[in-house]
Coordinates of C-alpha atoms in Angstrom, one line a residue:
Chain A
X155 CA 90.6 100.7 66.8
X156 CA 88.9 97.8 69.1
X157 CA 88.3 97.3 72.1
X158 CA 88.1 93.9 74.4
X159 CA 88.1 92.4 77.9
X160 CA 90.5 90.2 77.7
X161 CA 93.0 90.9 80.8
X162 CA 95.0 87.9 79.9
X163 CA 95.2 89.3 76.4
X164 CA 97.6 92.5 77.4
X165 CA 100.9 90.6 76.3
X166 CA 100.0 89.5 73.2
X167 CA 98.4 92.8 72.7
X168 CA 101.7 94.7 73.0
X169 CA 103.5 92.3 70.7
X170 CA 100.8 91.7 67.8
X171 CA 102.6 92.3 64.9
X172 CA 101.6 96.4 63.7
X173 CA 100.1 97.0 60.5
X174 CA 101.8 98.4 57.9
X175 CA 101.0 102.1 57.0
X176 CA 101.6 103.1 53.5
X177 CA 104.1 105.6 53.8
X178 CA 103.0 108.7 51.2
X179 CA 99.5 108.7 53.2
X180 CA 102.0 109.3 56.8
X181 CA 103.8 111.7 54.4
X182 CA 101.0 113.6 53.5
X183 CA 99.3 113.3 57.1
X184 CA 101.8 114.7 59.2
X185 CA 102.9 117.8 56.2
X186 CA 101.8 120.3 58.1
X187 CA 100.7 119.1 61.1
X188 CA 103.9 121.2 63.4
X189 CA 103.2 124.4 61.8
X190 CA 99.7 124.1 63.0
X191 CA 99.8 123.1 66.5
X192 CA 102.4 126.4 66.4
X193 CA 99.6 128.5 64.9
X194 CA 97.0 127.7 67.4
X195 CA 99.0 128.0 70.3
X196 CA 100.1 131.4 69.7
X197 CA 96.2 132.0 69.6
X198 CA 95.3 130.5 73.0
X199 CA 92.8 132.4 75.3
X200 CA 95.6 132.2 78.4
X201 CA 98.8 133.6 76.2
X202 CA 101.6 132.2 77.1
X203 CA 103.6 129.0 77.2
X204 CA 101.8 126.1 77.2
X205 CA 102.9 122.6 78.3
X206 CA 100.2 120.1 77.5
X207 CA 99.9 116.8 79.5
X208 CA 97.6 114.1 79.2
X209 CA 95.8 115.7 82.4
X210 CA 94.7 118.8 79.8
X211 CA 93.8 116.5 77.1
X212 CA 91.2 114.3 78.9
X213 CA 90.1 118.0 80.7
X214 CA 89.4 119.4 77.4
X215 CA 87.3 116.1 76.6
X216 CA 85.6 115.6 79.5
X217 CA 84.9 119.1 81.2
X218 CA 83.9 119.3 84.5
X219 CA 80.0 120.2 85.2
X220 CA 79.6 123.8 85.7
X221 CA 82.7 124.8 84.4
X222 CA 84.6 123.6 87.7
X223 CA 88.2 124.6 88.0
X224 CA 91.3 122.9 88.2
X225 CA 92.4 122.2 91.5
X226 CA 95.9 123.2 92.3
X227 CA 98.3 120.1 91.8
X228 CA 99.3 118.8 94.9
X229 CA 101.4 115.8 95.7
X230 CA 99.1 112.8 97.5
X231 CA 99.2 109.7 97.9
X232 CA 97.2 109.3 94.3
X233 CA 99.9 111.5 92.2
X234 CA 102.5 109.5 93.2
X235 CA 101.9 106.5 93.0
X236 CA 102.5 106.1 89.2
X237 CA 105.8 107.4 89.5
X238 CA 106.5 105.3 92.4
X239 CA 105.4 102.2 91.3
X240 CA 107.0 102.7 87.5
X241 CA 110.2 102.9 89.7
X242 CA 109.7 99.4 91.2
X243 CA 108.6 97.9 87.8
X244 CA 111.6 99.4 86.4
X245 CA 113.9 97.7 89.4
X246 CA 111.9 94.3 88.9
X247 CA 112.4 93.9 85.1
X248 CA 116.0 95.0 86.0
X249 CA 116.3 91.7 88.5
X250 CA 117.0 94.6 91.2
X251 CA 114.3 93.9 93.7
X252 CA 112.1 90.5 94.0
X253 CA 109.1 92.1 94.6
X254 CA 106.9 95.6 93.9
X255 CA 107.3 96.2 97.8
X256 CA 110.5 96.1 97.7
X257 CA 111.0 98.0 94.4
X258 CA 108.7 100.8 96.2
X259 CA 110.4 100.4 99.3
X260 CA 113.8 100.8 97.2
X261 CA 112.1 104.1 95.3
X262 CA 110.9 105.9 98.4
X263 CA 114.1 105.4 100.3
X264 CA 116.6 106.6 97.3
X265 CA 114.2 109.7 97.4
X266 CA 113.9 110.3 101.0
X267 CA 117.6 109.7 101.3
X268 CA 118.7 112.2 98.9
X269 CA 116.6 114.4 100.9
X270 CA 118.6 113.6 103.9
X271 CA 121.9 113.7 102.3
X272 CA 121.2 116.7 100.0
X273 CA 123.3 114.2 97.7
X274 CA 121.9 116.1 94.1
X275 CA 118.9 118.3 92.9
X276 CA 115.4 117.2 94.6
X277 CA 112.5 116.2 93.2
X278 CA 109.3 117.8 94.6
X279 CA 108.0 115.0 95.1
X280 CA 110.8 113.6 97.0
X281 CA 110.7 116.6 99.0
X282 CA 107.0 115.7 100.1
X283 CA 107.9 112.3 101.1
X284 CA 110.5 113.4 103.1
X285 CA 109.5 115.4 104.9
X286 CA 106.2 112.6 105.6
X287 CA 105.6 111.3 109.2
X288 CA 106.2 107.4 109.2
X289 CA 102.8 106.4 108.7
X290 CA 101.6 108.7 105.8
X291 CA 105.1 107.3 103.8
X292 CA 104.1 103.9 104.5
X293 CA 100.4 104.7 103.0
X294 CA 102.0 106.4 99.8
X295 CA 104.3 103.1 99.9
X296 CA 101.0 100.7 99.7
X297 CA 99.1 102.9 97.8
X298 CA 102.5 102.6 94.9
X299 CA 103.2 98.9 95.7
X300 CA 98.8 98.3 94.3
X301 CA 100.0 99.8 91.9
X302 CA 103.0 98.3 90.8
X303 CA 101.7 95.2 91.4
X304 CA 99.2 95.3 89.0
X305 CA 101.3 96.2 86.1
X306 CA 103.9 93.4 87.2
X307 CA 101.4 90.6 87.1
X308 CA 99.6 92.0 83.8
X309 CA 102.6 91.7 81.7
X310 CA 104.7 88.7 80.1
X311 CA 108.2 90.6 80.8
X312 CA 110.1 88.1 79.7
X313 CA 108.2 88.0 76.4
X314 CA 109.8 90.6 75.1
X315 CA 112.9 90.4 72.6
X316 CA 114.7 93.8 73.6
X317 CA 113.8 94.9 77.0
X318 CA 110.6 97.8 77.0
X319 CA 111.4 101.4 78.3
X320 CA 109.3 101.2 81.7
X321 CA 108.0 104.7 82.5
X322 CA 109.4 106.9 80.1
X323 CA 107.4 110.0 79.5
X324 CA 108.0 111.9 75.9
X325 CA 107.9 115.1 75.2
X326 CA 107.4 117.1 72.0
X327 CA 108.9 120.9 72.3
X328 CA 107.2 122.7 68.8
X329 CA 110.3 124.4 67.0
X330 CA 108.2 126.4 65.2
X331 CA 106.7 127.9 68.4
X332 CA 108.3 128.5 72.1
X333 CA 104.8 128.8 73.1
X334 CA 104.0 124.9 72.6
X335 CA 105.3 122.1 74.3
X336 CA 103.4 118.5 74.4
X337 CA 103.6 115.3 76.5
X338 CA 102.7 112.0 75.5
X339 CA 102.7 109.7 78.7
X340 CA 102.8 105.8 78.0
X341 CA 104.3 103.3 81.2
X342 CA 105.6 101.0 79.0
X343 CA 107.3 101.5 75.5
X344 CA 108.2 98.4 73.5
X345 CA 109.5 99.3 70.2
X346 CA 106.5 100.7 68.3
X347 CA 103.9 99.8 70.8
X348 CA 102.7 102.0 73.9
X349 CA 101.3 101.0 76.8
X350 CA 99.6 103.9 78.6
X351 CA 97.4 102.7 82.3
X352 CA 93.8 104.4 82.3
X353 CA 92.0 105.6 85.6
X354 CA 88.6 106.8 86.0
X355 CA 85.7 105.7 84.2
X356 CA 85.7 104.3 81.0
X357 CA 85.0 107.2 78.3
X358 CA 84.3 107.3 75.1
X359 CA 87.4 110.1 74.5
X360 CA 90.3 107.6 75.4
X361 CA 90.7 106.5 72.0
X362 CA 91.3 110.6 71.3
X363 CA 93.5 110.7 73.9
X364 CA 95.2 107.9 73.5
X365 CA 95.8 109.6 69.8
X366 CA 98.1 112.4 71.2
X367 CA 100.3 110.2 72.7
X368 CA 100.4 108.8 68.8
X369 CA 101.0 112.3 67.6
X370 CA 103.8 112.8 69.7
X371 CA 105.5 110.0 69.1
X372 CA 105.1 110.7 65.4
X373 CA 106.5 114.3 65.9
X374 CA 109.4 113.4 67.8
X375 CA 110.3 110.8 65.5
X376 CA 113.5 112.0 63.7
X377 CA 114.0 109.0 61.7
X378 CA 110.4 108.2 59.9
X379 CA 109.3 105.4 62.1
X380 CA 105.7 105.0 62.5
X381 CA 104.3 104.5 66.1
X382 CA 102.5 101.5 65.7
X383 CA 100.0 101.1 67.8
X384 CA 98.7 102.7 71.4
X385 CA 97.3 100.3 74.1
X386 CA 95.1 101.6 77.0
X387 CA 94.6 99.6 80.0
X388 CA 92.3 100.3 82.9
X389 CA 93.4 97.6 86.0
X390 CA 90.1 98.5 87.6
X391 CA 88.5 96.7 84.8
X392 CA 91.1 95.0 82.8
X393 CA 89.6 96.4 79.5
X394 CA 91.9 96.9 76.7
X395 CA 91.6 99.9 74.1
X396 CA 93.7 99.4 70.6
X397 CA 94.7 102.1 69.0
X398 CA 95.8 101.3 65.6
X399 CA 98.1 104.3 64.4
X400 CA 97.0 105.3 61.3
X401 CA 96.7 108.9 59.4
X402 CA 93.4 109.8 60.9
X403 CA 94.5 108.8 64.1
X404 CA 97.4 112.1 63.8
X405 CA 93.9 113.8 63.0
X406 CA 92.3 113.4 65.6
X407 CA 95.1 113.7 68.5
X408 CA 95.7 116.9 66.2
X409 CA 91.7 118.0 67.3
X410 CA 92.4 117.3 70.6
X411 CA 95.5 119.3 71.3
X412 CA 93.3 122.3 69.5
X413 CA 90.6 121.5 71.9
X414 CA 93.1 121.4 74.9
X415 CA 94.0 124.8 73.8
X416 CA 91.1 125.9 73.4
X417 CA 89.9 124.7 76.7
X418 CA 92.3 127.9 77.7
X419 CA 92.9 126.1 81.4
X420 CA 96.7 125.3 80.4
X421 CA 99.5 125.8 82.8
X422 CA 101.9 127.6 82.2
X423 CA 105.5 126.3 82.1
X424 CA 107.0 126.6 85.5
Chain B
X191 CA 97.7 72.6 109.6
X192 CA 96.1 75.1 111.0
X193 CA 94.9 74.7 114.6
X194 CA 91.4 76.2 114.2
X195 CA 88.1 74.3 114.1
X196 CA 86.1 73.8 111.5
X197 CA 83.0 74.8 111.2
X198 CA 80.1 74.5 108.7
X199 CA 78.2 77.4 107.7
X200 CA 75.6 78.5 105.3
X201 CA 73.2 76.9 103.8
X202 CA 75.8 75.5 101.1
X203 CA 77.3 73.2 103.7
X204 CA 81.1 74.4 102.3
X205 CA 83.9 74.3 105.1
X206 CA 84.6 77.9 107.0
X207 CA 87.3 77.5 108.7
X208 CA 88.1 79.4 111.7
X209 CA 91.5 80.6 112.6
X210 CA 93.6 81.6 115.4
X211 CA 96.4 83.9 114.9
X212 CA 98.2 85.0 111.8
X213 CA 100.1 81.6 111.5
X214 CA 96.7 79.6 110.9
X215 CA 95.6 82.6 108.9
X216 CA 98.5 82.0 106.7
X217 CA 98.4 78.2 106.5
X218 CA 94.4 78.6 105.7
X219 CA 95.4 80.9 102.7
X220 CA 98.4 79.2 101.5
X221 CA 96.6 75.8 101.4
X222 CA 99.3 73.6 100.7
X223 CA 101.9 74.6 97.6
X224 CA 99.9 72.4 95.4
X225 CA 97.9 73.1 91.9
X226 CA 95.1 75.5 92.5
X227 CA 91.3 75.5 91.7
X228 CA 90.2 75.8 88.1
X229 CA 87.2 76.9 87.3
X230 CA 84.4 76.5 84.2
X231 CA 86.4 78.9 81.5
X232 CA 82.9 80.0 80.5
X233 CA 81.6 81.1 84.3
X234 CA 82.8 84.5 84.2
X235 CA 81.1 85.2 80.6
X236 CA 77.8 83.4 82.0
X237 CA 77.6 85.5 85.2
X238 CA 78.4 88.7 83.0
X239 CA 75.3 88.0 80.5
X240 CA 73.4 87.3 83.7
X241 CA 74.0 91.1 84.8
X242 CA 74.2 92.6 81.6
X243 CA 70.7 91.8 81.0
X244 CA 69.9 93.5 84.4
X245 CA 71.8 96.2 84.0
X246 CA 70.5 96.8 80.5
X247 CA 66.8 97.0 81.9
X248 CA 68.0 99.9 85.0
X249 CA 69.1 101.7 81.6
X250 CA 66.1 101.3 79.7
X251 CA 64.6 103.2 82.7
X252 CA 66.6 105.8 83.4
X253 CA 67.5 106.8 80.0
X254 CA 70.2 106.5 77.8
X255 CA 71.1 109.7 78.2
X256 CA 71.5 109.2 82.2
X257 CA 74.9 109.6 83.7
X258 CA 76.7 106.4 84.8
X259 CA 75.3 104.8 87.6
X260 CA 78.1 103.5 90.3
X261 CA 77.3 101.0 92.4
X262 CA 78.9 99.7 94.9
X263 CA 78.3 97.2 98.0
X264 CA 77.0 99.5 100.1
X265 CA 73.5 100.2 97.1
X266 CA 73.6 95.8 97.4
X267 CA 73.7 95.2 100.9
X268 CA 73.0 98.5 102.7
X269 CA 75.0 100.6 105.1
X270 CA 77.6 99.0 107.5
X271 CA 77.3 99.6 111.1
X272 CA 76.3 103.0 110.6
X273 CA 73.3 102.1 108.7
X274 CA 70.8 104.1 111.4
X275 CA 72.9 106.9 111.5
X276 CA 71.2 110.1 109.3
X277 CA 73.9 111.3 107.0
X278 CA 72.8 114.8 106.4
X279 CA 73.0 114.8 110.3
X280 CA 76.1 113.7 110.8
X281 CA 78.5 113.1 108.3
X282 CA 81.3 110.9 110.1
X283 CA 79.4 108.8 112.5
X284 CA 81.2 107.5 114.7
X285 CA 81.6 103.5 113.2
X286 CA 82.7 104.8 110.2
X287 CA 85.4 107.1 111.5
X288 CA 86.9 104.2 113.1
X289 CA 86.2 101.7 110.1
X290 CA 88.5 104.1 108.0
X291 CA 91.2 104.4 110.8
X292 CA 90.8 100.4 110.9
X293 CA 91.4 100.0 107.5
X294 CA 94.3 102.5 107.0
X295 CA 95.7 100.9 110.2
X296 CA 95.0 97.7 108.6
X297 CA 97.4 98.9 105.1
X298 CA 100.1 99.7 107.3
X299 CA 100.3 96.5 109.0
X300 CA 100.4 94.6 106.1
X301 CA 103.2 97.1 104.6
X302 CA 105.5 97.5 107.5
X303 CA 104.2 94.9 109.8
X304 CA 103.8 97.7 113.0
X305 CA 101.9 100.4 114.5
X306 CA 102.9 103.3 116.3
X307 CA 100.5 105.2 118.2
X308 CA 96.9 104.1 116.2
X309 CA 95.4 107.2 116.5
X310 CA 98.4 109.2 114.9
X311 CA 99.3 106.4 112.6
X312 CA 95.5 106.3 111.0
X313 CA 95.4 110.0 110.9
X314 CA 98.9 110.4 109.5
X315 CA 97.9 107.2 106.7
X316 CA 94.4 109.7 105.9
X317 CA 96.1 112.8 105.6
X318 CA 97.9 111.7 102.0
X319 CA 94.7 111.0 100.4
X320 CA 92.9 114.7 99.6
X321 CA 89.1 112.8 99.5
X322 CA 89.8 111.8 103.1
X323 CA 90.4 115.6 103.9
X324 CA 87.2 116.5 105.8
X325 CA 87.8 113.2 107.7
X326 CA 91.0 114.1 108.4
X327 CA 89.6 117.4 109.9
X328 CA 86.7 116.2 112.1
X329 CA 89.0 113.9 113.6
X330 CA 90.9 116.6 114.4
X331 CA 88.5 118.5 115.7
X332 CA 87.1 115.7 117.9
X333 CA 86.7 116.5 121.7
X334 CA 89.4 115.2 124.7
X335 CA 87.0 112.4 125.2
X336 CA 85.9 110.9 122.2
X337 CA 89.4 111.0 120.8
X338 CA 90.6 109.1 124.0
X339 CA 87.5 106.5 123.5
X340 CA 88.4 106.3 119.6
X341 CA 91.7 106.1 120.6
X342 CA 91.8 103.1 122.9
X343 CA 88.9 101.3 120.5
X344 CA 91.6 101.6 117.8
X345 CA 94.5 99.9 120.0
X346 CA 92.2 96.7 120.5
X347 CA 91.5 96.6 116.8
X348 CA 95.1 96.9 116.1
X349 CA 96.2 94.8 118.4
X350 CA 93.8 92.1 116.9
X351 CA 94.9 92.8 113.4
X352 CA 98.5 92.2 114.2
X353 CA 97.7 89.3 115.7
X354 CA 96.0 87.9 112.7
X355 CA 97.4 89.1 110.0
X356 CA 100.2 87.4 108.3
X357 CA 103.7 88.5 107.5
X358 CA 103.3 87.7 104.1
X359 CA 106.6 86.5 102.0
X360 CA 107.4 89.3 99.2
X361 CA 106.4 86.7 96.6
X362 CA 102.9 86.8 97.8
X363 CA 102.6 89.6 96.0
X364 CA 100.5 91.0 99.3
X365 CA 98.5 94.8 97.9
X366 CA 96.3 96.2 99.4
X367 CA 92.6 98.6 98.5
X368 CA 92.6 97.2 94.8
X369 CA 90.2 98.7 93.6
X370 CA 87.7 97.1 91.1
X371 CA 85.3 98.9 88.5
X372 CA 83.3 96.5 86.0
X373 CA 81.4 98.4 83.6
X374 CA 78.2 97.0 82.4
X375 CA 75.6 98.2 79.6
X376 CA 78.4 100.0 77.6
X377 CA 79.6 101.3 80.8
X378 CA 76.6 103.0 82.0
X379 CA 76.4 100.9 84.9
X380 CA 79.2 100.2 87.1
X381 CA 80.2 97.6 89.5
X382 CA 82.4 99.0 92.1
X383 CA 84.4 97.4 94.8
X384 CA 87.6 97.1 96.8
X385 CA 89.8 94.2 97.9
X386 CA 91.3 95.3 101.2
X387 CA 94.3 92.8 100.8
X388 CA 94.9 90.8 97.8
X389 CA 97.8 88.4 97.5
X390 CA 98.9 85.6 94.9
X391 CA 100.5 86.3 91.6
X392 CA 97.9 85.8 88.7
X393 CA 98.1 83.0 86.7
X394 CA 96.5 82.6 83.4
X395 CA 93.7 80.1 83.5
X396 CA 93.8 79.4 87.4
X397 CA 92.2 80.9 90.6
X398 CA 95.7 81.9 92.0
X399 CA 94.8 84.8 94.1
X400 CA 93.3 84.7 97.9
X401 CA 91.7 88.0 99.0
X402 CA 91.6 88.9 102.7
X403 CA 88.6 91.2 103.8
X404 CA 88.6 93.6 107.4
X405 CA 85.8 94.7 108.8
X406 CA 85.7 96.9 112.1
X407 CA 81.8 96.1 113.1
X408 CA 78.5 95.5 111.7
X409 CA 77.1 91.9 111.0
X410 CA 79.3 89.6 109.9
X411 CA 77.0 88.3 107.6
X412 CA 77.3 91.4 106.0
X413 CA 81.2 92.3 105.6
X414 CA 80.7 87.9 104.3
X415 CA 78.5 89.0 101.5
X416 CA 80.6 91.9 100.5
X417 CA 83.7 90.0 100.3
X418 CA 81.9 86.9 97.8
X419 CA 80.7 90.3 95.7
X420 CA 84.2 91.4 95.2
X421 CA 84.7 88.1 94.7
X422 CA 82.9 88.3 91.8
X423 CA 84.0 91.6 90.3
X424 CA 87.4 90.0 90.2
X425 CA 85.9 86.6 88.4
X426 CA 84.4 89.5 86.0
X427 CA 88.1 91.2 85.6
X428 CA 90.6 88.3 85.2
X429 CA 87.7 85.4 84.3
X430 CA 88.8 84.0 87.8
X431 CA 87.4 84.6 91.3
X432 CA 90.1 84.4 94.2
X433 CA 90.4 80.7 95.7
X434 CA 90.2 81.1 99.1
X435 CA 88.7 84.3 101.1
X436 CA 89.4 85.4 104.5
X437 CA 87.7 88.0 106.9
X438 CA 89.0 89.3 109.8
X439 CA 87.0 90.5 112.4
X440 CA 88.7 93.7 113.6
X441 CA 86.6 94.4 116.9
X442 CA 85.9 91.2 117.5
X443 CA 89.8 89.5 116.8
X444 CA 88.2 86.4 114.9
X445 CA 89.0 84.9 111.4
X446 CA 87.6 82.9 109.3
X447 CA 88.7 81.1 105.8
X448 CA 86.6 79.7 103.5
X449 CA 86.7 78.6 99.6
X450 CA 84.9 80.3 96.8
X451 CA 82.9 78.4 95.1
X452 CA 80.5 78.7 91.9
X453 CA 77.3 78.6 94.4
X454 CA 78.9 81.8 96.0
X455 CA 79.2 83.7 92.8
X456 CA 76.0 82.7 91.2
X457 CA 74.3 83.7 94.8
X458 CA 75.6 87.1 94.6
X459 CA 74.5 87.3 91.2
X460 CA 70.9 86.5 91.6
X461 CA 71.2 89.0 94.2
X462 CA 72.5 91.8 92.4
X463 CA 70.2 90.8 89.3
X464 CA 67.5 91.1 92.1
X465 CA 68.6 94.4 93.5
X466 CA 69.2 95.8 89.7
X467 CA 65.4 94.9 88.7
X468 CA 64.2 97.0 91.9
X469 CA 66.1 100.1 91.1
X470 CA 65.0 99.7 87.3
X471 CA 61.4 99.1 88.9
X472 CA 61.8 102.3 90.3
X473 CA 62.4 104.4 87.4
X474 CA 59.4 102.9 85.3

């Protein structure tokens, strides 16, 4: 795992070759490892389903002083303007749009006009923006479009040799448990290598949280492959964080879904 | 070219350059189609080591078990207009009310190029962000008078900022509040700043970007300082500062462009390095 500053480096950084694991170690890592995350859910203090996000992981890291709660989720302009601006990347590496305004403009008014037209099954959040006064839409548009913009200038797109799944969030249902279901979040997946964007401070738990979105990938996997390697990337900053997937990474995104669970704050499913 | 005079400021003698509506403004930042400024590869890691050192020695004093400390322009070069104005005793003076309206106002011209009704339009642009909740309410809560005063002090503003601000083309790349964080000491001290309007695509190796600042009152000195200071929090991020800055003068309707150069950044450093061996001062 390293870390560096190099903003100009995030391209190369998705496509550096991955190192090779040796494949009994993975074996032997991940034996195990489902039958587990089953065993502590069932033991959770809430009971329950559980759905864990990236929001409970870096929760359960970093708890609030004095044992704050968890606000209520609520959509704003800062919830949405990942999934926003992931739609306007995704437009923009399609050759759909010529700009992240436009992408966001494109985004807002597919959502908004399903609201109109009641044309299929609505979205929450396209619910919220619809029902928005013009102003407050166009300040969720800038907010997404900031955004978008950010991710479309860090990245090479046309660097890549198959295009990279923009904005694809993965999740892991246990089948040894109904009670457990976990979400690794990453805004841009190209083959092996996972490209998650960072907010907040720098902390010294992103490389464990960064980990579970390893472990997922390595549960869902049906076929063996390895996730390679897990890039975090604050735009605030434009600091990089490597994760290099190895066994003890599965280990410690394993101690972190225990600690989320542990943290007994999970939702549950809807 | 722009039709604006040209004027010489500061005591580094570089070109400010005053412009006159939104067309100057945009031939000031586009300066020509040609290559743009390079700058000393090694400037950005010079400048850092400069504040690391500074920021090592506020850590030495307060501990190494102290929280992170978050600076931002306001700890470098005080309080805006509303500098006098006792917090505890009033929590949304009245400068800052409208700089917040002013600069929501200020996102929504640049995204849809028009403004309804300022008042509603600013409140409407607040109300999506939860932190600006109690804002949100006190305007609210304002009486007939002093919502019809912020009111028609928020039209002029508006008007002004329509006037100046360009219709940028989508391959500007125009976005606006980026927000900058540039953690120093092992992140223990953090440099924290927002560009109002950035616009350029980023181009490995060049200063490709121009950043436009707004400020709704207070010394332009001041809001001039600020916008060299996020200047160099992006030089810190990308290893380049913008190329070309320009301020607009909400209140007053004025503009002016200028260049960034290396005597900027190093001036806000010594400055921050200055500020930084106070606070440490302090804790000894």
């Amino acid at each position: 795992m390293s870390e560096d500053v190099a903003p100009g480096g995030l391209t190369d950084t998705l496509l550096a070759p991955v190192a090779v694991v040796d494949a009994a170690a993975w074996h032997d890592a991940m034996a195990g490892i489902p039958e587990a995350l089953a065993g502590v859910a069932g033991r959770h203090p809430g009971g329950g389903p559980c759905r864990l996000t990236d929001f409970h992981i870096r929760r359960a890291l970093n708890p609030p002083d004095g044992g704050a709660g968890v606000a209520p989720f609520a959509w704003s302009a800062r919830t949405s303007r990942r999934a926003l601006g992931l739609a306007a990347v995704r437009l923009l590496v399609a050759g759909q749009v010529r700009s992240p305004a436009q992408g966001v403009r494109a985004a807002v008014a597919q959502g908004t006009s399903w609201v109109r037209h009641q044309g299929r099954p609505l979205s929450g959040m396209d619910r919220w923006l619809g029902e928005l006064p013009p102003a407050a839409r166009a300040a969720v548009g800038a907010d997404a479009v900031t955004w978008a913009t950010r991710l479309w200038g860090a990245v090479d797109w046309t660097s890549f040799e198959r295009a990279p799944l923009i904005g694809r969030d993965h999740w892991w249902d246990s089948p040894h448990s109904s009670l457990l279901a976990l979400r690794g979040r990453a805004d841009v997946r190209a083959g092996a290598v996972h490209l998650v964007t960072l907010s907040g401070s720098r902390r010294a738990s992103v490389r464990t949280e960064l980990s579970v979105v390893a472990l997922v990938e390595a549960l869902r996997s049906r076929d063996g492959i390895m996730p390679g390697r897990v890039v975090g990337w604050w735009p605030d900053s434009g600091h990089l964080v490597r994760v290099e997937v190895e066994p003890a990474v599965l280990k410690k995104g394993v101690e972190a879904v225990e600690a989320a669970l542990r943290w007994g704050h999970v939702r549950a499913a809807a | 070219m722009p039709r604006g005079d040209v004027t010489a400021l500061g005591h580094t003698a570089r070109m400010v350059l005053v412009a006159n509506g939104r067309d100057d403004v945009l031939a000031l930042l586009r300066h020509g189609s040609g290559p743009r400024p390079r700058f000393d590869p090694g400037l950005a890691g010079g400048l850092r080591a400069w504040l690391e050192d500074a920021a090592c020695a506020v850590v030495t004093a307060r501990g190494e078990d102290a929280p992170a400390l978050f600076l931002g322009p306001r700890r470098f070069f005080g309080a805006p207009a509303s500098a006098d104005v006792d917090a505890d005793a009033e929590p949304f003076p009245p400068p800052l009310v409208t700089a917040c309206l002013v600069h929501a106002l200020f996102r929504q011209i640049v995204t849809t190029g028009a403004v309804g009704d300022p008042l509603r339009d600013g409140v409407d642009a607040l109300s999506v962000e939860p932190s600006r909740a109690e804002l949100v309410r006190h305007i609210g809560s304002l009486p007939e008078a002093e919502r019809e005063a912020l009111s028609a002090s928020l039209a002029v503003q508006v008007q002004h900022l329509i006037d100046l601000t360009p219709r940028f083309a989508p391959g500007w790349l125009p976005r606006t509040h980026d927000r900058l964080a540039i953690p120093l000491a092992g992140g223990r001290v953090v440099l924290c700043g927002v560009f109002d309007l950035l616009v350029g695509a980023p181009v490995a190796g060049t200063s490709s970007l121009c950043a436009v600042g707004v400020t709704s009152g207070g010394p332009w000195a001041r809001a001039r300082r600020v916008l060299h200071y996020v200047a160099l929090l992006e030089t810190l991020r990308s290893g380049h500062p913008p190329f070309r800055l320009a301020l607009l003068h909400a209140a007053a309707g004025r503009c002016r462009v200028e260049d960034v150069w290396e005597e900027h950044l190093g001036a806000v450093v010594s400055h921050l390095v200055q500020r930084l061996s106070e606070m440490a001062g302090a804790h000894v």
